[in-house]
mmCIF file of C-alpha atoms in Angstrom:
data_model
loop_
_atom_site.group_PDB
_atom_site.id
_atom_site.type_symbol
_atom_site.label_atom_id
_atom_site.label_comp_id
_atom_site.label_asym_id
_atom_site.label_seq_id
_atom_site.Cartn_x
_atom_site.Cartn_y
_atom_site.Cartn_z
ATOM 1 C CA MET A 70 31.337 -1.320 -10.395
ATOM 2 C CA LYS A 71 29.202 1.199 -12.226
ATOM 3 C CA THR A 72 25.722 1.566 -10.737
ATOM 4 C CA THR A 73 22.585 2.399 -12.665
ATOM 5 C CA PRO A 74 20.065 5.004 -11.444
ATOM 6 C CA TYR A 75 17.687 2.150 -10.559
ATOM 7 C CA TYR A 76 20.167 0.464 -8.238
ATOM 8 C CA ARG A 77 21.141 3.800 -6.656
ATOM 9 C CA PHE A 78 17.444 4.368 -6.097
ATOM 10 C CA VAL A 79 17.015 0.997 -4.350
ATOM 11 C CA LEU A 80 20.219 1.463 -2.310
ATOM 12 C CA VAL A 81 19.003 4.781 -0.919
ATOM 13 C CA ILE A 82 15.721 3.136 0.078
ATOM 14 C CA LEU A 83 17.539 0.313 1.881
ATOM 15 C CA LEU A 84 19.819 2.697 3.775
ATOM 16 C CA ILE A 85 17.017 4.831 5.165
ATOM 17 C CA THR A 86 14.483 2.079 5.878
ATOM 18 C CA SER A 87 15.806 1.041 9.298
ATOM 19 C CA PHE A 88 16.008 4.627 10.543
ATOM 20 C CA LEU A 89 12.536 5.556 9.370
ATOM 21 C CA THR A 90 10.983 2.406 10.770
ATOM 22 C CA SER A 91 12.458 2.915 14.223
ATOM 23 C CA ALA A 92 11.568 6.600 14.239
ATOM 24 C CA HIS A 93 7.948 5.809 13.438
ATOM 25 C CA ALA A 94 7.771 3.542 16.497
ATOM 26 C CA PHE A 95 7.625 6.619 18.737
ATOM 27 C CA GLN A 96 4.309 7.776 17.317
ATOM 28 C CA GLY A 97 2.569 6.462 20.403
ATOM 29 C CA ASP A 98 4.027 9.388 22.369
ATOM 30 C CA LYS A 99 1.919 11.911 20.464
ATOM 31 C CA ASP A 100 -1.139 13.369 22.190
ATOM 32 C CA LYS A 101 -3.349 13.055 19.125
ATOM 33 C CA PHE A 102 -3.952 10.601 16.336
ATOM 34 C CA VAL A 103 -2.733 12.392 13.201
ATOM 35 C CA VAL A 104 -4.500 11.818 9.897
ATOM 36 C CA VAL A 105 -3.170 13.391 6.708
ATOM 37 C CA LEU A 106 -5.835 13.791 4.026
ATOM 38 C CA ASP A 107 -4.627 14.154 0.469
ATOM 39 C CA ALA A 108 -6.953 15.423 -2.252
ATOM 40 C CA GLY A 109 -5.428 14.147 -5.482
ATOM 41 C CA HIS A 110 -4.237 16.514 -8.213
ATOM 42 C CA GLY A 111 -5.039 20.262 -8.123
ATOM 43 C CA GLY A 112 -4.065 23.500 -9.844
ATOM 44 C CA ASP A 113 -2.726 22.897 -13.350
ATOM 45 C CA ASP A 114 -3.140 19.172 -12.752
ATOM 46 C CA SER A 115 -6.894 18.626 -12.975
ATOM 47 C CA GLY A 116 -6.641 14.841 -12.991
ATOM 48 C CA ASN A 117 -9.090 13.078 -15.257
ATOM 49 C CA THR A 118 -12.058 14.954 -16.727
ATOM 50 C CA GLY A 119 -14.351 12.106 -17.709
ATOM 51 C CA ASN A 120 -17.766 13.280 -18.931
ATOM 52 C CA GLY A 121 -16.691 16.862 -18.236
ATOM 53 C CA TYR A 122 -16.291 16.321 -14.474
ATOM 54 C CA LYS A 123 -13.077 17.454 -12.790
ATOM 55 C CA GLU A 124 -11.304 14.932 -10.592
ATOM 56 C CA SER A 125 -9.289 17.491 -8.630
ATOM 57 C CA ASN A 126 -12.434 19.361 -7.548
ATOM 58 C CA ILE A 127 -14.406 16.261 -6.585
ATOM 59 C CA ALA A 128 -11.492 14.788 -4.618
ATOM 60 C CA LEU A 129 -11.051 18.062 -2.730
ATOM 61 C CA LYS A 130 -14.726 18.310 -1.795
ATOM 62 C CA ILE A 131 -14.744 14.748 -0.478
ATOM 63 C CA VAL A 132 -11.540 15.304 1.505
ATOM 64 C CA LEU A 133 -12.802 18.508 3.109
ATOM 65 C CA GLN A 134 -15.938 16.712 4.276
ATOM 66 C CA ILE A 135 -13.879 13.850 5.718
ATOM 67 C CA GLY A 136 -11.687 16.345 7.541
ATOM 68 C CA LYS A 137 -14.635 18.300 8.922
ATOM 69 C CA ALA A 138 -16.139 15.121 10.366
ATOM 70 C CA LEU A 139 -12.853 13.864 11.845
ATOM 71 C CA GLU A 140 -12.102 17.233 13.450
ATOM 72 C CA LYS A 141 -15.132 16.748 15.697
ATOM 73 C CA ASN A 142 -13.113 14.088 17.501
ATOM 74 C CA LYS A 143 -10.893 15.793 20.096
ATOM 75 C CA ASP A 144 -8.343 12.978 19.879
ATOM 76 C CA ILE A 145 -7.742 13.414 16.154
ATOM 77 C CA LYS A 146 -5.619 16.010 14.403
ATOM 78 C CA VAL A 147 -6.325 16.477 10.699
ATOM 79 C CA ILE A 148 -3.725 17.816 8.282
ATOM 80 C CA TYR A 149 -4.472 18.503 4.619
ATOM 81 C CA THR A 150 -1.999 18.406 1.759
ATOM 82 C CA ARG A 151 -4.201 21.034 0.120
ATOM 83 C CA LYS A 152 -7.442 22.816 1.034
ATOM 84 C CA LYS A 153 -7.934 24.652 -2.243
ATOM 85 C CA ASP A 154 -7.318 24.231 -5.964
ATOM 86 C CA VAL A 155 -3.513 24.370 -5.977
ATOM 87 C CA PHE A 156 -0.816 22.077 -7.340
ATOM 88 C CA VAL A 157 1.191 20.118 -4.770
ATOM 89 C CA THR A 158 4.095 17.904 -5.831
ATOM 90 C CA LEU A 159 4.059 14.206 -4.971
ATOM 91 C CA ARG A 160 7.158 14.643 -2.835
ATOM 92 C CA GLY A 161 5.480 17.656 -1.174
ATOM 93 C CA ARG A 162 2.460 15.572 -0.225
ATOM 94 C CA ALA A 163 4.651 12.850 1.266
ATOM 95 C CA LYS A 164 6.751 15.435 3.118
ATOM 96 C CA ILE A 165 3.665 16.917 4.764
ATOM 97 C CA ALA A 166 2.716 13.494 6.108
ATOM 98 C CA ASN A 167 6.232 12.588 7.232
ATOM 99 C CA ASP A 168 6.903 15.947 8.893
ATOM 100 C CA ALA A 169 3.665 15.534 10.836
ATOM 101 C CA ASP A 170 4.721 12.046 11.953
ATOM 102 C CA ALA A 171 1.234 11.012 10.852
ATOM 103 C CA ASP A 172 -0.542 7.841 11.894
ATOM 104 C CA LEU A 173 -2.464 7.534 8.620
ATOM 105 C CA PHE A 174 -2.219 8.885 5.080
ATOM 106 C CA VAL A 175 -5.364 8.770 2.954
ATOM 107 C CA SER A 176 -5.258 9.951 -0.655
ATOM 108 C CA VAL A 177 -8.562 10.436 -2.518
ATOM 109 C CA HIS A 178 -8.968 10.197 -6.296
ATOM 110 C CA CYS A 179 -11.480 9.460 -9.048
ATOM 111 C CA ASN A 180 -10.853 6.808 -11.659
ATOM 112 C CA ALA A 181 -11.050 6.759 -15.457
ATOM 113 C CA HIS A 182 -11.030 4.132 -18.183
ATOM 114 C CA ASN A 183 -11.848 3.874 -21.869
ATOM 115 C CA SER A 184 -14.578 1.308 -21.200
ATOM 116 C CA SER A 185 -17.718 1.010 -19.085
ATOM 117 C CA ALA A 186 -15.646 0.143 -15.996
ATOM 118 C CA ASN A 187 -17.219 1.315 -12.746
ATOM 119 C CA GLY A 188 -16.968 0.834 -8.996
ATOM 120 C CA THR A 189 -14.662 1.760 -6.149
ATOM 121 C CA GLU A 190 -11.227 0.337 -5.415
ATOM 122 C CA THR A 191 -8.724 1.130 -2.698
ATOM 123 C CA PHE A 192 -5.011 0.631 -3.277
ATOM 124 C CA VAL A 193 -2.123 -0.144 -0.992
ATOM 125 C CA LEU A 194 1.452 -0.092 -2.184
ATOM 126 C CA GLY A 195 2.660 -3.222 -3.925
ATOM 127 C CA LEU A 196 3.742 -4.685 -7.208
ATOM 128 C CA HIS A 197 1.273 -4.285 -10.042
ATOM 129 C CA ALA A 198 -0.693 -7.504 -10.200
ATOM 130 C CA ASN A 199 -1.763 -6.911 -13.756
ATOM 131 C CA GLN A 200 -1.313 -4.452 -16.589
ATOM 132 C CA ARG A 201 -4.350 -2.403 -15.618
ATOM 133 C CA ASN A 202 -3.052 -1.786 -12.065
ATOM 134 C CA PHE A 203 0.275 -0.747 -13.559
ATOM 135 C CA GLU A 204 -1.469 1.701 -15.902
ATOM 136 C CA ILE A 205 -3.413 3.235 -12.983
ATOM 137 C CA ALA A 206 -0.212 3.733 -11.000
ATOM 138 C CA LYS A 207 1.584 5.036 -14.066
ATOM 139 C CA LYS A 208 -1.156 7.619 -14.647
ATOM 140 C CA GLU A 209 -1.047 8.888 -11.063
ATOM 141 C CA ASN A 210 2.774 8.876 -10.928
ATOM 142 C CA GLU A 211 3.214 10.804 -14.182
ATOM 143 C CA VAL A 212 2.283 14.020 -12.390
ATOM 144 C CA ILE A 213 5.996 14.280 -11.526
ATOM 145 C CA PHE A 214 6.610 15.343 -15.122
ATOM 146 C CA LEU A 215 4.800 18.625 -14.334
ATOM 147 C CA GLU A 216 7.678 19.534 -12.034
ATOM 148 C CA ALA A 217 10.495 21.387 -13.730
ATOM 149 C CA ASP A 218 13.147 19.753 -11.522
ATOM 150 C CA TYR A 219 11.676 16.264 -11.343
ATOM 151 C CA GLU A 220 14.919 14.596 -12.509
ATOM 152 C CA GLN A 221 16.707 15.974 -9.444
ATOM 153 C CA HIS A 222 14.074 14.948 -6.912
ATOM 154 C CA TYR A 223 13.020 11.600 -8.370
ATOM 155 C CA GLU A 224 16.402 10.311 -9.553
ATOM 156 C CA GLY A 225 16.219 6.699 -10.599
ATOM 157 C CA PHE A 226 12.434 6.561 -10.635
ATOM 158 C CA ASN A 227 10.619 6.276 -13.936
ATOM 159 C CA PRO A 228 6.793 6.052 -13.842
ATOM 160 C CA ASN A 229 6.903 4.154 -17.127
ATOM 161 C CA SER A 230 9.236 1.442 -15.803
ATOM 162 C CA PRO A 231 7.928 -1.641 -13.966
ATOM 163 C CA GLU A 232 11.438 -2.081 -12.523
ATOM 164 C CA SER A 233 11.195 1.206 -10.657
ATOM 165 C CA LEU A 234 8.041 0.034 -8.900
ATOM 166 C CA ILE A 235 9.884 -2.891 -7.313
ATOM 167 C CA GLY A 236 12.020 -0.493 -5.291
ATOM 168 C CA LEU A 237 8.940 1.331 -4.058
ATOM 169 C CA THR A 238 7.655 -1.667 -2.112
ATOM 170 C CA ILE A 239 10.648 -1.986 0.207
ATOM 171 C CA ILE A 240 9.902 0.770 2.737
ATOM 172 C CA GLN A 241 6.113 0.560 2.870
ATOM 173 C CA GLU A 242 6.257 -3.220 3.295
ATOM 174 C CA VAL A 243 6.476 -2.793 7.062
ATOM 175 C CA TYR A 244 3.078 -1.056 7.022
ATOM 176 C CA LEU A 245 1.414 -3.318 4.472
ATOM 177 C CA ASP A 246 -0.836 -5.254 6.833
ATOM 178 C CA GLU A 247 -2.064 -2.042 8.510
ATOM 179 C CA SER A 248 -2.696 -0.431 5.144
ATOM 180 C CA ILE A 249 -4.654 -3.468 3.944
ATOM 181 C CA ARG A 250 -6.770 -3.390 7.093
ATOM 182 C CA LEU A 251 -7.810 0.227 6.527
ATOM 183 C CA ALA A 252 -8.335 -0.332 2.805
ATOM 184 C CA ARG A 253 -10.555 -3.342 3.506
ATOM 185 C CA GLN A 254 -12.676 -1.288 5.928
ATOM 186 C CA ILE A 255 -13.100 1.499 3.380
ATOM 187 C CA GLU A 256 -14.207 -0.895 0.639
ATOM 188 C CA ASP A 257 -16.544 -2.745 3.000
ATOM 189 C CA ASN A 258 -18.167 0.572 3.924
ATOM 190 C CA PHE A 259 -18.643 1.587 0.299
ATOM 191 C CA LYS A 260 -20.404 -1.701 -0.343
ATOM 192 C CA SER A 261 -22.486 -2.036 2.838
ATOM 193 C CA GLN A 262 -23.313 1.595 3.613
ATOM 194 C CA GLN A 263 -23.644 3.121 0.164
ATOM 195 C CA LYS A 264 -24.442 0.016 -1.900
ATOM 196 C CA ARG A 265 -21.629 0.924 -4.277
ATOM 197 C CA LYS A 266 -19.928 -1.656 -6.440
ATOM 198 C CA SER A 267 -16.588 -2.540 -4.821
ATOM 199 C CA ARG A 268 -13.739 -3.732 -7.022
ATOM 200 C CA GLY A 269 -11.788 -4.654 -3.881
ATOM 201 C CA VAL A 270 -8.451 -3.947 -2.250
ATOM 202 C CA LYS A 271 -5.593 -3.909 -4.742
ATOM 203 C CA GLN A 272 -1.872 -3.272 -4.928
ATOM 204 C CA ALA A 273 0.024 -0.987 -7.271
ATOM 205 C CA GLY A 274 3.177 1.123 -7.295
ATOM 206 C CA PHE A 275 2.051 4.634 -6.372
ATOM 207 C CA TRP A 276 5.002 6.914 -5.635
ATOM 208 C CA VAL A 277 3.113 8.975 -3.043
ATOM 209 C CA LEU A 278 2.301 5.837 -1.031
ATOM 210 C CA HIS A 279 5.881 4.601 -1.192
ATOM 211 C CA ASN A 280 7.304 7.795 0.229
ATOM 212 C CA THR A 281 4.985 8.068 3.227
ATOM 213 C CA TYR A 282 6.269 6.312 6.320
ATOM 214 C CA MET A 283 2.984 5.243 7.903
ATOM 215 C CA PRO A 284 -0.004 3.104 6.908
ATOM 216 C CA SER A 285 -1.220 4.625 3.633
ATOM 217 C CA VAL A 286 -4.019 4.055 1.149
ATOM 218 C CA LEU A 287 -5.131 5.571 -2.143
ATOM 219 C CA VAL A 288 -8.904 5.548 -2.661
ATOM 220 C CA GLU A 289 -10.387 5.550 -6.149
ATOM 221 C CA THR A 290 -13.967 6.619 -5.363
ATOM 222 C CA GLY A 291 -15.361 5.668 -8.779
ATOM 223 C CA PHE A 292 -15.058 6.227 -12.514
ATOM 224 C CA LEU A 293 -15.881 9.683 -13.863
ATOM 225 C CA THR A 294 -15.822 8.112 -17.331
ATOM 226 C CA TYR A 295 -18.875 6.009 -16.419
ATOM 227 C CA LYS A 296 -21.647 8.555 -16.838
ATOM 228 C CA LYS A 297 -23.926 7.419 -14.014
ATOM 229 C CA GLU A 298 -21.056 7.113 -11.549
ATOM 230 C CA GLY A 299 -19.459 10.379 -12.622
ATOM 231 C CA SER A 300 -22.756 12.191 -12.055
ATOM 232 C CA TYR A 301 -23.062 10.616 -8.608
ATOM 233 C CA LEU A 302 -19.547 11.631 -7.569
ATOM 234 C CA ASN A 303 -20.079 15.144 -8.867
ATOM 235 C CA SER A 304 -23.234 15.560 -6.750
ATOM 236 C CA LYS A 305 -23.385 16.852 -3.175
ATOM 237 C CA ASN A 306 -25.216 13.712 -2.111
ATOM 238 C CA GLY A 307 -22.616 11.412 -3.638
ATOM 239 C CA GLN A 308 -19.705 13.324 -2.155
ATOM 240 C CA SER A 309 -21.356 13.341 1.273
ATOM 241 C CA LYS A 310 -21.957 9.592 1.230
ATOM 242 C CA MET A 311 -18.494 8.690 -0.039
ATOM 243 C CA SER A 312 -16.846 10.923 2.554
ATOM 244 C CA LYS A 313 -18.929 9.310 5.319
ATOM 245 C CA SER A 314 -17.778 5.824 4.374
ATOM 246 C CA ILE A 315 -14.127 6.871 4.423
ATOM 247 C CA THR A 316 -14.584 8.780 7.685
ATOM 248 C CA ASP A 317 -16.246 5.805 9.372
ATOM 249 C CA ALA A 318 -13.430 3.522 8.213
ATOM 250 C CA ILE A 319 -10.789 5.810 9.719
ATOM 251 C CA LEU A 320 -12.694 6.030 13.007
ATOM 252 C CA ALA A 321 -13.108 2.236 13.113
ATOM 253 C CA TYR A 322 -9.386 1.808 12.466
ATOM 254 C CA LYS A 323 -8.522 4.212 15.303
ATOM 255 C CA LYS A 324 -11.015 2.563 17.667
ATOM 256 C CA GLN A 325 -9.366 -0.780 17.096
ATOM 257 C CA LEU A 326 -5.991 0.731 17.899
ATOM 258 C CA ASP A 327 -7.352 2.323 21.085
ATOM 259 C CA GLN A 328 -8.787 -1.001 22.240
ATOM 260 C CA ASN A 329 -5.448 -2.744 21.787
ATOM 261 C CA VAL A 330 -3.012 -0.331 23.415
ATOM 262 C CA GLY A 331 0.324 -2.034 23.913
ATOM 263 C CA GLU A 332 -0.591 -4.929 21.631
ATOM 264 C CA ASN A 333 0.015 -5.597 17.967
ATOM 265 C CA ILE A 334 -3.539 -5.912 16.671
ATOM 266 C CA TYR A 335 -2.218 -6.883 13.277
ATOM 267 C CA GLN A 336 -1.124 -10.284 14.520
ATOM 268 C CA ASP A 337 -4.508 -11.833 13.740
ATOM 269 C CA THR A 338 -4.840 -13.513 10.386
ATOM 270 C CA SER A 339 -7.923 -11.685 9.127
ATOM 271 C CA THR A 340 -5.774 -9.691 6.724
ATOM 272 C CA LYS A 341 -5.304 -12.823 4.622
ATOM 273 C CA THR A 342 -8.853 -12.334 3.310
ATOM 274 C CA ALA A 343 -7.995 -9.074 1.578
ATOM 275 C CA GLU A 344 -8.720 -9.236 -2.125
ATOM 276 C CA VAL A 345 -5.151 -8.851 -3.303
ATOM 277 C CA GLU A 346 -4.627 -10.017 -6.868
ATOM 278 C CA PRO A 347 -1.922 -12.541 -7.837
ATOM 279 C CA TYR A 348 1.564 -11.478 -8.888
ATOM 280 C CA ILE A 349 3.025 -14.587 -10.506
ATOM 281 C CA VAL A 350 6.744 -14.815 -11.268
ATOM 282 C CA ASP A 351 7.530 -17.607 -13.709
ATOM 283 C CA ASN A 352 10.220 -20.158 -12.770
ATOM 284 C CA VAL A 353 10.429 -18.729 -9.241
ATOM 285 C CA VAL A 354 9.214 -20.219 -5.971
ATOM 286 C CA PHE A 355 8.742 -18.052 -2.885
ATOM 287 C CA LYS A 356 8.787 -19.353 0.694
ATOM 288 C CA VAL A 357 8.710 -17.761 4.148
ATOM 289 C CA GLN A 358 11.708 -18.751 6.274
ATOM 290 C CA ILE A 359 10.342 -19.045 9.806
ATOM 291 C CA ALA A 360 13.164 -20.754 11.694
ATOM 292 C CA SER A 361 16.757 -21.930 11.584
ATOM 293 C CA SER A 362 18.089 -24.480 14.050
ATOM 294 C CA SER A 363 20.616 -27.248 14.619
ATOM 295 C CA LYS A 364 17.689 -29.416 15.718
ATOM 296 C CA GLU A 365 15.907 -31.588 13.182
ATOM 297 C CA LEU A 366 12.122 -31.341 13.478
ATOM 298 C CA ALA A 367 9.486 -33.120 11.466
ATOM 299 C CA PRO A 368 7.852 -30.593 9.098
ATOM 300 C CA LYS A 369 4.468 -31.071 10.754
ATOM 301 C CA SER A 370 2.009 -28.405 11.892
ATOM 302 C CA TYR A 371 2.245 -29.455 15.582
ATOM 303 C CA ASN A 372 5.916 -28.432 15.582
ATOM 304 C CA PHE A 373 5.207 -25.026 14.040
ATOM 305 C CA LYS A 374 2.325 -23.484 15.985
ATOM 306 C CA GLY A 375 -0.330 -24.937 13.745
ATOM 307 C CA LEU A 376 1.140 -23.804 10.435
ATOM 308 C CA SER A 377 0.876 -26.361 7.663
ATOM 309 C CA ASP A 378 2.735 -26.531 4.339
ATOM 310 C CA ILE A 379 6.103 -26.643 6.125
ATOM 311 C CA SER A 380 9.307 -27.642 4.339
ATOM 312 C CA ARG A 381 12.847 -28.188 5.574
ATOM 313 C CA ILE A 382 16.334 -28.128 4.099
ATOM 314 C CA LYS A 383 19.715 -28.834 5.674
ATOM 315 C CA ILE A 384 22.690 -26.590 5.016
ATOM 316 C CA GLY A 385 25.820 -27.814 6.771
ATOM 317 C CA ASN A 386 24.757 -28.569 10.338
ATOM 318 C CA THR A 387 21.795 -26.201 10.247
ATOM 319 C CA TYR A 388 18.180 -26.948 9.400
ATOM 320 C CA LYS A 389 16.115 -24.196 7.820
ATOM 321 C CA TYR A 390 12.327 -24.324 8.024
ATOM 322 C CA PHE A 391 9.941 -22.674 5.591
ATOM 323 C CA TYR A 392 6.226 -21.936 5.419
ATOM 324 C CA GLY A 393 4.446 -21.852 2.060
ATOM 325 C CA TYR A 394 5.467 -22.658 -1.485
ATOM 326 C CA THR A 395 4.175 -20.478 -4.312
ATOM 327 C CA SER A 396 5.145 -18.478 -7.399
ATOM 328 C CA ASP A 397 2.694 -15.741 -6.345
ATOM 329 C CA TYR A 398 4.619 -12.979 -4.572
ATOM 330 C CA ASN A 399 1.490 -11.319 -3.174
ATOM 331 C CA LYS A 400 0.328 -14.654 -1.768
ATOM 332 C CA ILE A 401 3.640 -15.311 -0.025
ATOM 333 C CA LYS A 402 3.401 -11.868 1.598
ATOM 334 C CA GLN A 403 0.052 -12.951 3.033
ATOM 335 C CA PHE A 404 1.735 -16.127 4.287
ATOM 336 C CA GLN A 405 4.364 -13.967 5.970
ATOM 337 C CA ILE A 406 1.623 -12.012 7.774
ATOM 338 C CA GLU A 407 0.108 -15.300 8.962
ATOM 339 C CA ALA A 408 3.493 -16.547 10.209
ATOM 340 C CA ARG A 409 4.071 -13.328 12.134
ATOM 341 C CA ALA A 410 0.602 -13.702 13.653
ATOM 342 C CA LYS A 411 1.694 -17.084 14.974
ATOM 343 C CA GLY A 412 4.708 -15.512 16.674
ATOM 344 C CA TYR A 413 7.434 -15.823 14.037
ATOM 345 C CA LYS A 414 8.234 -12.117 14.256
ATOM 346 C CA ASP A 415 11.513 -12.283 12.326
ATOM 347 C CA CYS A 416 10.320 -14.442 9.436
ATOM 348 C CA PHE A 417 11.190 -13.301 5.931
ATOM 349 C CA VAL A 418 10.533 -14.149 2.296
ATOM 350 C CA VAL A 419 13.092 -16.092 0.261
ATOM 351 C CA ALA A 420 13.107 -16.907 -3.440
ATOM 352 C CA TYR A 421 14.353 -19.832 -5.514
ATOM 353 C CA LYS A 422 14.739 -19.594 -9.272
ATOM 354 C CA ASP A 423 15.088 -22.884 -11.107
ATOM 355 C CA GLY A 424 15.929 -24.460 -7.743
ATOM 356 C CA ILE A 425 18.692 -21.985 -6.868
ATOM 357 C CA LYS A 426 18.273 -19.389 -4.095
ATOM 358 C CA VAL A 427 18.305 -15.807 -5.399
ATOM 359 C CA ASP A 428 17.674 -12.378 -3.925
ATOM 360 C CA VAL A 429 13.979 -11.586 -3.800
ATOM 361 C CA SER A 430 14.573 -8.256 -5.551
ATOM 362 C CA GLU A 431 16.313 -10.048 -8.427
ATOM 363 C CA ALA A 432 13.504 -12.581 -8.683
ATOM 364 C CA LEU A 433 10.926 -9.820 -8.855
ATOM 365 C CA LYS A 434 12.968 -7.911 -11.403
ATOM 366 C CA SER A 435 13.032 -10.920 -13.704
ATOM 367 C CA GLY A 436 9.300 -11.278 -13.299
ATOM 368 C CA SER A 437 8.458 -7.691 -14.210
ATOM 369 C CA ASN A 438 9.328 -7.950 -17.879
#
């Protein structure tokens, strides 16, 4: 059967996922907590220049201040994807983080829009919940076209194609709850410490987040195209305050890890409060399969560790039990996090289209048009 570049792209992701996930499990053996700081754009790629301000310069200044503050902690090692105004490829940024076996990847940017939009927003990898999120990801991903050999290194990935973004979610999915936790802390700090307008935690298909094998976030510190906000971000005071909020979020994230050595702190259900926008797929229902048994149990919460909204089907002599029922893919991922928190470690998402079970990837593909 002839394969398209898209399916080759997804196949490669599937083949390497298990290896990369297991390799990352040994991070606890490192002496220091490694944070990779990524100042967006640089060199010939200035990013957006709303109101005459230069995104690449502002992002770099904020990142350098974050790094300087983090380096005061003897237990943290800071690595930069760039420390001056130079161009670094998206794959180069991801490689720096992966080669360092980093514990966190934080990419800093400034936003732009042809309206009076303003405020901060922090992204984790996921399917675009709306057209605007897709356009933001598309804008950041299109930097690959500045690379002369991009077709060789990004085979099968097209920044302009919603289908390509589906494949991006597969690897980073294992780190989604951790990424959301950090993103939530960053946005909370912007709002509480600096009194900035927070647009929340969102999901979109950023290539650089997909290709980093650790919890990763992309921070949009504000809109340069909104004059008042652009002026703030271009000022020393604004850059200092924004860097402090991000720094404090990273330190809080690390502190929580240190207090829960040997435990999975992401098993609590607080991540379900993250402001992740809906991703509705018409004519498709998603569920989380939490158990499979020859024993018939009543689909009641007391049989399933307090989880409600349980359903059951019988296939042959086996009963399958599911948690949740929704056409919102992002919502079912939150349900999966909740199920894992209750102890269903091996639970997974399933999809039904017009009542017939289909692969989740196929369901999402049909919903991306």
